[in-house]
mmCIF file of C-alpha atoms in Angstrom:
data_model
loop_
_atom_site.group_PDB
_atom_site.id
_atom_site.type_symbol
_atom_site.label_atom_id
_atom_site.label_comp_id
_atom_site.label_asym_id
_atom_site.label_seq_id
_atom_site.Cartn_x
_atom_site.Cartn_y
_atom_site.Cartn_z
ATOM 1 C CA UNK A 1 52.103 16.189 -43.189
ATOM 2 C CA UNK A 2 50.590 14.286 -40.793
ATOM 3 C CA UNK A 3 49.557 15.719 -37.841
ATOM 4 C CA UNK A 4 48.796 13.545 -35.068
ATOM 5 C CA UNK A 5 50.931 10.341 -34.432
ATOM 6 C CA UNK A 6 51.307 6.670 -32.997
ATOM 7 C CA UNK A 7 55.010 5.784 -33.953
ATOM 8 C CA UNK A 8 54.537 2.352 -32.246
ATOM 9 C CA UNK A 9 52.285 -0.169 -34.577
ATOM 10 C CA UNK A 10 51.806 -2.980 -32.355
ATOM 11 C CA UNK A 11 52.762 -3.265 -28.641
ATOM 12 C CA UNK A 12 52.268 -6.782 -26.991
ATOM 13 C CA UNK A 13 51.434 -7.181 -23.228
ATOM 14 C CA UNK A 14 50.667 -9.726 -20.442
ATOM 15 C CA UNK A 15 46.873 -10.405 -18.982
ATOM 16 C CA UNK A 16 46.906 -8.177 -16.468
ATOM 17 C CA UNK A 17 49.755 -5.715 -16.550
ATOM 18 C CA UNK A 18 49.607 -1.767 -17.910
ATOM 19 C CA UNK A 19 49.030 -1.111 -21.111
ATOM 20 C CA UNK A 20 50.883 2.223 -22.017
ATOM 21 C CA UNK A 21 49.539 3.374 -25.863
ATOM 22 C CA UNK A 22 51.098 6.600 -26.964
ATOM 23 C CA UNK A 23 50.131 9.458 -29.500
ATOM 24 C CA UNK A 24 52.089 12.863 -30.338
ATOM 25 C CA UNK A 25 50.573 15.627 -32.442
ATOM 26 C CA UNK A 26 51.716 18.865 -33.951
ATOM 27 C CA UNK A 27 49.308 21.267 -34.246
ATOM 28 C CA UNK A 28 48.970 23.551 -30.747
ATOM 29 C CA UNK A 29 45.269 24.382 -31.865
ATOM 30 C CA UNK A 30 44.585 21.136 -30.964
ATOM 31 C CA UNK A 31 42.050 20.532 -27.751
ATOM 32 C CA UNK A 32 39.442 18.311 -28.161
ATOM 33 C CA UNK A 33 41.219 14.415 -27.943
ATOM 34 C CA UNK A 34 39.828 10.659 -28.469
ATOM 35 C CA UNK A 35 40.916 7.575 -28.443
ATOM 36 C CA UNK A 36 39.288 4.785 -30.624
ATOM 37 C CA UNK A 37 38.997 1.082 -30.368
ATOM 38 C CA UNK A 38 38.725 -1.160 -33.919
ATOM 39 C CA UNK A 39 38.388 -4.670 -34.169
ATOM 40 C CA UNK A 40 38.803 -6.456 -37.086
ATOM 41 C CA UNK A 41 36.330 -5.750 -39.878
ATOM 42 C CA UNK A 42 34.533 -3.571 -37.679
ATOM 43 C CA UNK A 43 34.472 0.535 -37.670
ATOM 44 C CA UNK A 44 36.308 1.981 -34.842
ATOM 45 C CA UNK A 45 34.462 2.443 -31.665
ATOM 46 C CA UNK A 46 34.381 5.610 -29.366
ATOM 47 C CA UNK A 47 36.704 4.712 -25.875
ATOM 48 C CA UNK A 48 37.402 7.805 -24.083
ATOM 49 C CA UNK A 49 38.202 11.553 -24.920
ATOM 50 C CA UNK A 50 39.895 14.450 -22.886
ATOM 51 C CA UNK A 51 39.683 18.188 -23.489
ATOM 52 C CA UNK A 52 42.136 20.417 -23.500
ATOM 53 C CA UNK A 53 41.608 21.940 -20.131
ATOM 54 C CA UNK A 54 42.231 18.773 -18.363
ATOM 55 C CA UNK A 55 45.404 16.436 -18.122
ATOM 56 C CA UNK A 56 43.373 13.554 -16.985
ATOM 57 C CA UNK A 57 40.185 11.710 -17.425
ATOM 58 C CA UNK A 58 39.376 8.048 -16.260
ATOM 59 C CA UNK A 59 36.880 5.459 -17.323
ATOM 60 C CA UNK A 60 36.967 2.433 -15.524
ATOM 61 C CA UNK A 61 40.213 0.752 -16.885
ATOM 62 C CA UNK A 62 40.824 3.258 -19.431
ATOM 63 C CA UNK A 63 42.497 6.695 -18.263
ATOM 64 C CA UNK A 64 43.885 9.240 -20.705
ATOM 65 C CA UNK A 65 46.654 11.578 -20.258
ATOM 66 C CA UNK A 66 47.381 14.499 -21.696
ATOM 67 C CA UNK A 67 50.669 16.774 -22.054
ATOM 68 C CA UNK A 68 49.959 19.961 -23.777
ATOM 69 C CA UNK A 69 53.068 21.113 -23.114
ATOM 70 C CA UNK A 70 54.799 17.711 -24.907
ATOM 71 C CA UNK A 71 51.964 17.946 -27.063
ATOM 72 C CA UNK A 72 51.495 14.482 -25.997
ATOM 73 C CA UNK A 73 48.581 11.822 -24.683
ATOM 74 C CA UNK A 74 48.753 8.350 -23.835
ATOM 75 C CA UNK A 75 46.134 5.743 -23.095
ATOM 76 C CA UNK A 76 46.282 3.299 -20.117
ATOM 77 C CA UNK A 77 44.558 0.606 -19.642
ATOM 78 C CA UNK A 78 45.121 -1.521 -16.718
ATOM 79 C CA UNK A 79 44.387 -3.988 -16.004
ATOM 80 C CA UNK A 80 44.962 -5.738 -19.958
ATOM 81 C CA UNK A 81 42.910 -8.564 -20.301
ATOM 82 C CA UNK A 82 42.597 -10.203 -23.804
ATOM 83 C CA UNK A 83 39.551 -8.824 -24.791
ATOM 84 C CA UNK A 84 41.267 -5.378 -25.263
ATOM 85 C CA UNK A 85 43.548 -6.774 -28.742
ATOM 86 C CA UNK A 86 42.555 -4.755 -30.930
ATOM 87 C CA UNK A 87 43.837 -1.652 -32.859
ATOM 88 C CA UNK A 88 43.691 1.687 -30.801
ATOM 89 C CA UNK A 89 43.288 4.917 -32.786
ATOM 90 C CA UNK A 90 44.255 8.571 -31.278
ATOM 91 C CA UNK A 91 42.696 11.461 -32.750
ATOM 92 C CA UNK A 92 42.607 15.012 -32.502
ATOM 93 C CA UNK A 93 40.395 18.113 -33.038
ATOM 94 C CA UNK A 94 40.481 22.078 -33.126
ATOM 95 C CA UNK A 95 37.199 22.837 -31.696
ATOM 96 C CA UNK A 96 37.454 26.359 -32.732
ATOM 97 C CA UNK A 97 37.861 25.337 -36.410
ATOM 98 C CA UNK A 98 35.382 23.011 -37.363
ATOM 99 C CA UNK A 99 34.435 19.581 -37.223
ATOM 100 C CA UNK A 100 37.503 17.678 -38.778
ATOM 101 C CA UNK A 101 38.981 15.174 -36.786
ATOM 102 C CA UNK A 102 42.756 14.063 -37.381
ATOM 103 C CA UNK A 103 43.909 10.717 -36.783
ATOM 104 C CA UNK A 104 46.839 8.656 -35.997
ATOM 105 C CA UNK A 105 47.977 5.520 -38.031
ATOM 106 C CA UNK A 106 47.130 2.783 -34.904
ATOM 107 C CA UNK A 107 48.457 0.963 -32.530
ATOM 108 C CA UNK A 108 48.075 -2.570 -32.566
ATOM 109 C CA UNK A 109 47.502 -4.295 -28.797
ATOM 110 C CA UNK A 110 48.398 -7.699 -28.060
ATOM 111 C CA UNK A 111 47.137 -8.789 -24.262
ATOM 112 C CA UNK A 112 48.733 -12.120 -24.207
ATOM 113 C CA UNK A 113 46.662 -14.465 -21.702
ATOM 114 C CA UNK B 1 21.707 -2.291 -34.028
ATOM 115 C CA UNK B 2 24.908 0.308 -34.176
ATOM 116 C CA UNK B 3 23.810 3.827 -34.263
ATOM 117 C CA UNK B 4 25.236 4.126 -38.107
ATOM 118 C CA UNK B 5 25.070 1.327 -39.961
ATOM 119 C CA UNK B 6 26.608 1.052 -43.812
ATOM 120 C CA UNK B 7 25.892 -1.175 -46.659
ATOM 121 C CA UNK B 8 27.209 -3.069 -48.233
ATOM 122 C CA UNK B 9 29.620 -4.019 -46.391
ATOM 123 C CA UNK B 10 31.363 -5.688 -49.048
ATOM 124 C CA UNK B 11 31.674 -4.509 -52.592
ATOM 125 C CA UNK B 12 33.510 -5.779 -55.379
ATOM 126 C CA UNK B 13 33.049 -3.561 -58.683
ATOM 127 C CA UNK B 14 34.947 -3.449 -61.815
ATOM 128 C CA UNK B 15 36.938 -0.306 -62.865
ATOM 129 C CA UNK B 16 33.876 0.442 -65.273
ATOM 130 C CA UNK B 17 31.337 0.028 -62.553
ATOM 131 C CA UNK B 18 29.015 2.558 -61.148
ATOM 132 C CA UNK B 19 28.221 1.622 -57.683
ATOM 133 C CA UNK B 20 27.068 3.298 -54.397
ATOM 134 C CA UNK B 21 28.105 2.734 -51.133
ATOM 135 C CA UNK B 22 25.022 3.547 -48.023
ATOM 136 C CA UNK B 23 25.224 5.228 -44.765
ATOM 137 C CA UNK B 24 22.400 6.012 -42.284
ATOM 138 C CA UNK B 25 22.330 7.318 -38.860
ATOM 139 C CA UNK B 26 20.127 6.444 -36.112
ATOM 140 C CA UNK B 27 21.589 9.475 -33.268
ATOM 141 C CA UNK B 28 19.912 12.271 -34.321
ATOM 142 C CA UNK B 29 23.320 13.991 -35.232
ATOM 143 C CA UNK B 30 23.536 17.147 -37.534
ATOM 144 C CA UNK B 31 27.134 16.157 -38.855
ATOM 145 C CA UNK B 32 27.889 13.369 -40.950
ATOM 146 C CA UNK B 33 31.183 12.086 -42.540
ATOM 147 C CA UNK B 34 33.014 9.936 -44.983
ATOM 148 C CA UNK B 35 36.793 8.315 -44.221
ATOM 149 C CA UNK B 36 38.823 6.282 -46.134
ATOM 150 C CA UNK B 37 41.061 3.324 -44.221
ATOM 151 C CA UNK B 38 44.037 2.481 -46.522
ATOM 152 C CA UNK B 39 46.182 -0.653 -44.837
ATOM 153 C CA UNK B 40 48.882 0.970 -42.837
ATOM 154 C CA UNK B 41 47.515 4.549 -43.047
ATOM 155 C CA UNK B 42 45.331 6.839 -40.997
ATOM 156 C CA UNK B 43 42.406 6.982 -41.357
ATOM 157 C CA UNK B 44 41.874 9.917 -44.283
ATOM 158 C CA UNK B 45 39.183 12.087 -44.138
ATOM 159 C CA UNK B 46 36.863 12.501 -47.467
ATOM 160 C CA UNK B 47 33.448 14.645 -46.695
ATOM 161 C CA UNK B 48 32.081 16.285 -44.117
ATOM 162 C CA UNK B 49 28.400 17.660 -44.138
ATOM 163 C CA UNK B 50 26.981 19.696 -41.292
ATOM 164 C CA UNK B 51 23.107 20.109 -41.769
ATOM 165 C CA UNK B 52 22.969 18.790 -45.364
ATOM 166 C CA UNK B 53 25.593 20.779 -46.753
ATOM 167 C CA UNK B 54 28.935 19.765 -47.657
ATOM 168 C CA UNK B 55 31.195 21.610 -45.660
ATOM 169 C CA UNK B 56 34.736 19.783 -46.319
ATOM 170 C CA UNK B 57 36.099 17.997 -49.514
ATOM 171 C CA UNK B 58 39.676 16.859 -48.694
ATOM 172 C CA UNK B 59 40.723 17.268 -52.387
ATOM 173 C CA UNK B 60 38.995 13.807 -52.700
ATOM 174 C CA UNK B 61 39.157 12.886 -56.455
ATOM 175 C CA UNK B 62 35.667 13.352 -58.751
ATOM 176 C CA UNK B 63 35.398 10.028 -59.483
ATOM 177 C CA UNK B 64 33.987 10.078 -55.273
ATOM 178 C CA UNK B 65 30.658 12.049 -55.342
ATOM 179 C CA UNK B 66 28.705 12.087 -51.993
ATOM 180 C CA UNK B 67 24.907 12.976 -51.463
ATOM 181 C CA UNK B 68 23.643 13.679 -48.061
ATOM 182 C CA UNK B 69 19.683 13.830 -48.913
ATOM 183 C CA UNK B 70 19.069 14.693 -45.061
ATOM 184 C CA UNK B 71 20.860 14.518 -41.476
ATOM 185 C CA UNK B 72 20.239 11.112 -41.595
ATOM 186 C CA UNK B 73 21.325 9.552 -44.678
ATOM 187 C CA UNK B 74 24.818 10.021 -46.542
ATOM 188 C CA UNK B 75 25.473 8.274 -49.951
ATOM 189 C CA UNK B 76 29.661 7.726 -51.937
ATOM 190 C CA UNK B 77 28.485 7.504 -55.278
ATOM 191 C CA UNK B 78 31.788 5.373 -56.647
ATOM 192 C CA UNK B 79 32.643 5.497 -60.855
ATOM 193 C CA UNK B 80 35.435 4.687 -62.815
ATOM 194 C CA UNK B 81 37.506 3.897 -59.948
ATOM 195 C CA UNK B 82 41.206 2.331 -59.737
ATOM 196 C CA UNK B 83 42.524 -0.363 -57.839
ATOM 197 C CA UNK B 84 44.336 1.291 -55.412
ATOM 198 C CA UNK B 85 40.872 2.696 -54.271
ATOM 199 C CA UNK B 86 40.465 -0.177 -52.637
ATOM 200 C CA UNK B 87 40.313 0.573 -49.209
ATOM 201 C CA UNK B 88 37.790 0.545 -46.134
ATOM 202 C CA UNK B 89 35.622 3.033 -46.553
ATOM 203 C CA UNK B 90 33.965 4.294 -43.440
ATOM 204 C CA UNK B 91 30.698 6.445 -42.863
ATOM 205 C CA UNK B 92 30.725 8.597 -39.035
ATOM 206 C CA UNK B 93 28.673 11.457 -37.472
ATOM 207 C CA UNK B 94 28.695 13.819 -34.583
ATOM 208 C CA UNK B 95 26.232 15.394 -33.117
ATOM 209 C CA UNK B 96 27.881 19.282 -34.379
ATOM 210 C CA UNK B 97 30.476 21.179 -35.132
ATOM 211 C CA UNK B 98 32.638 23.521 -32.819
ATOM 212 C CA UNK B 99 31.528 21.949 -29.428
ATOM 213 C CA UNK B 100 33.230 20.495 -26.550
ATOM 214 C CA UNK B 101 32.171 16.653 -26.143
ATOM 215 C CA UNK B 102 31.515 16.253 -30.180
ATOM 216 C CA UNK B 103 32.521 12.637 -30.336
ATOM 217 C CA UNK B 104 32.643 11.243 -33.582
ATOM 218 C CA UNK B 105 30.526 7.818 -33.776
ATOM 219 C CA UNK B 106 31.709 5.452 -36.956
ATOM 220 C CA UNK B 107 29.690 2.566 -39.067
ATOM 221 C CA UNK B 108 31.452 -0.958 -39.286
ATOM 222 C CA UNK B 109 33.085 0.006 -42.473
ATOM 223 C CA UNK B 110 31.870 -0.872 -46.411
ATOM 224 C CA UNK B 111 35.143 -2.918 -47.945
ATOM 225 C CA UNK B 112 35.246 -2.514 -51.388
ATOM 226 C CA UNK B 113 37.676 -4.167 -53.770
ATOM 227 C CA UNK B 114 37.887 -2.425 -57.424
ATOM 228 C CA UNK B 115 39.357 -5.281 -59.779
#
């Protein structure tokens, strides 16, 4: 069963406006989370994480939510520019457990110009 | 130069081949990993090693054997596959297990193609 998920495959935004990118998971062990960038025939590229004790971290345009309670994060980027279309990956990790790291299925971003 | 590069990055091999796919990394990590990208998947993990020793096998068929030599270097030794192990196969590391900040850094893929 799969336990971390994007349920939206593509998303399509203006240049400019918020891009919202969404990811449940299942498993409350969870508390180490990243978010991943691919391009095209390229391998996925580190963006931004969060751990577990915080709800929030930032990174220039990129900011990271997390709901523990929801058992739910979400990546913003604002503002979109064209540059960011690409697929975004989510992924999770117990930290307690090991070094495995689930991941989501992608979302695929459209910044329209 | 990415800190893990893979070759090839293409590969196109028969379903009687014997063929290798190549991973090195350049970040000093103690953790290294294989993944599989199937289209419209996640990405599936394959083998981890921490330290040289294989520490995960995701029920990955035998027809996948890895080597890690060292930290540095990780190996997919691929025979007899199928074609629908076609896929995007992906080499990562991390720097170790258990620890908060233990970001996972990934090659640019090896595409392979079994015919």
């Amino acid at each position: 069963d799969q336990q971390v998920k994007q349920n939206s495959p593509s998303l399509s935004v203006q240049e400019g406006r918020i891009s919202i990118l969404n990811c449940d998971y299942t498993n409350s062990m969870f508390d180490y989370f990243l978010w991943y960038k691919k391009y095209p025939a390229e391998g996925p590229t580190f963006l931004i994480s969060i751990s577990s004790i915080k709800d929030k971290n930032e990174d220039g345009r990129f900011t990271v939510f997390l709901n523990k309670s929801a058992k739910h994060l979400s990546l913003h980027i604002v503002p979109s520019q064209p540059g960011d279309s690409a697929v975004y990956f989510c992924a999770a990790s117990d930290l307690n457990t090991g070094n495995q790291f689930y991941f989501g299925t992608g979302t695929s971003l459209t910044v329209i110009p | 130069e990415t800190g893990v590069t893979q070759t090839p990055r293409h590969l196109v091999m028969g379903m009687t081949n014997k063929k290798s796919l190549k991973c090195e990394q350049h970040l000093g990590h103690n953790a290294m990993y294989w993944y599989k990208q199937s289209a419209k998947k996640p990405l599936e993990l394959m083998f981890v090693y921490n330290f040289k020793e294989q520490t995960e096998n995701n029920s990955v068929p035998s027809r996948f054997s890895p080597e890690c030599p060292n930290s540095s270097h990780l190996f997919l030794h691929l025979h007899t596959l199928q074609p629908e192990d076609s896929a995007l196969y992906l080499c990562a590391s991390s720097q170790t297990q258990g620890k908060p900040g233990n970001t996972i850094y990934f090659g640019e893929g090896s595409w392979l193609t079994v015919v």
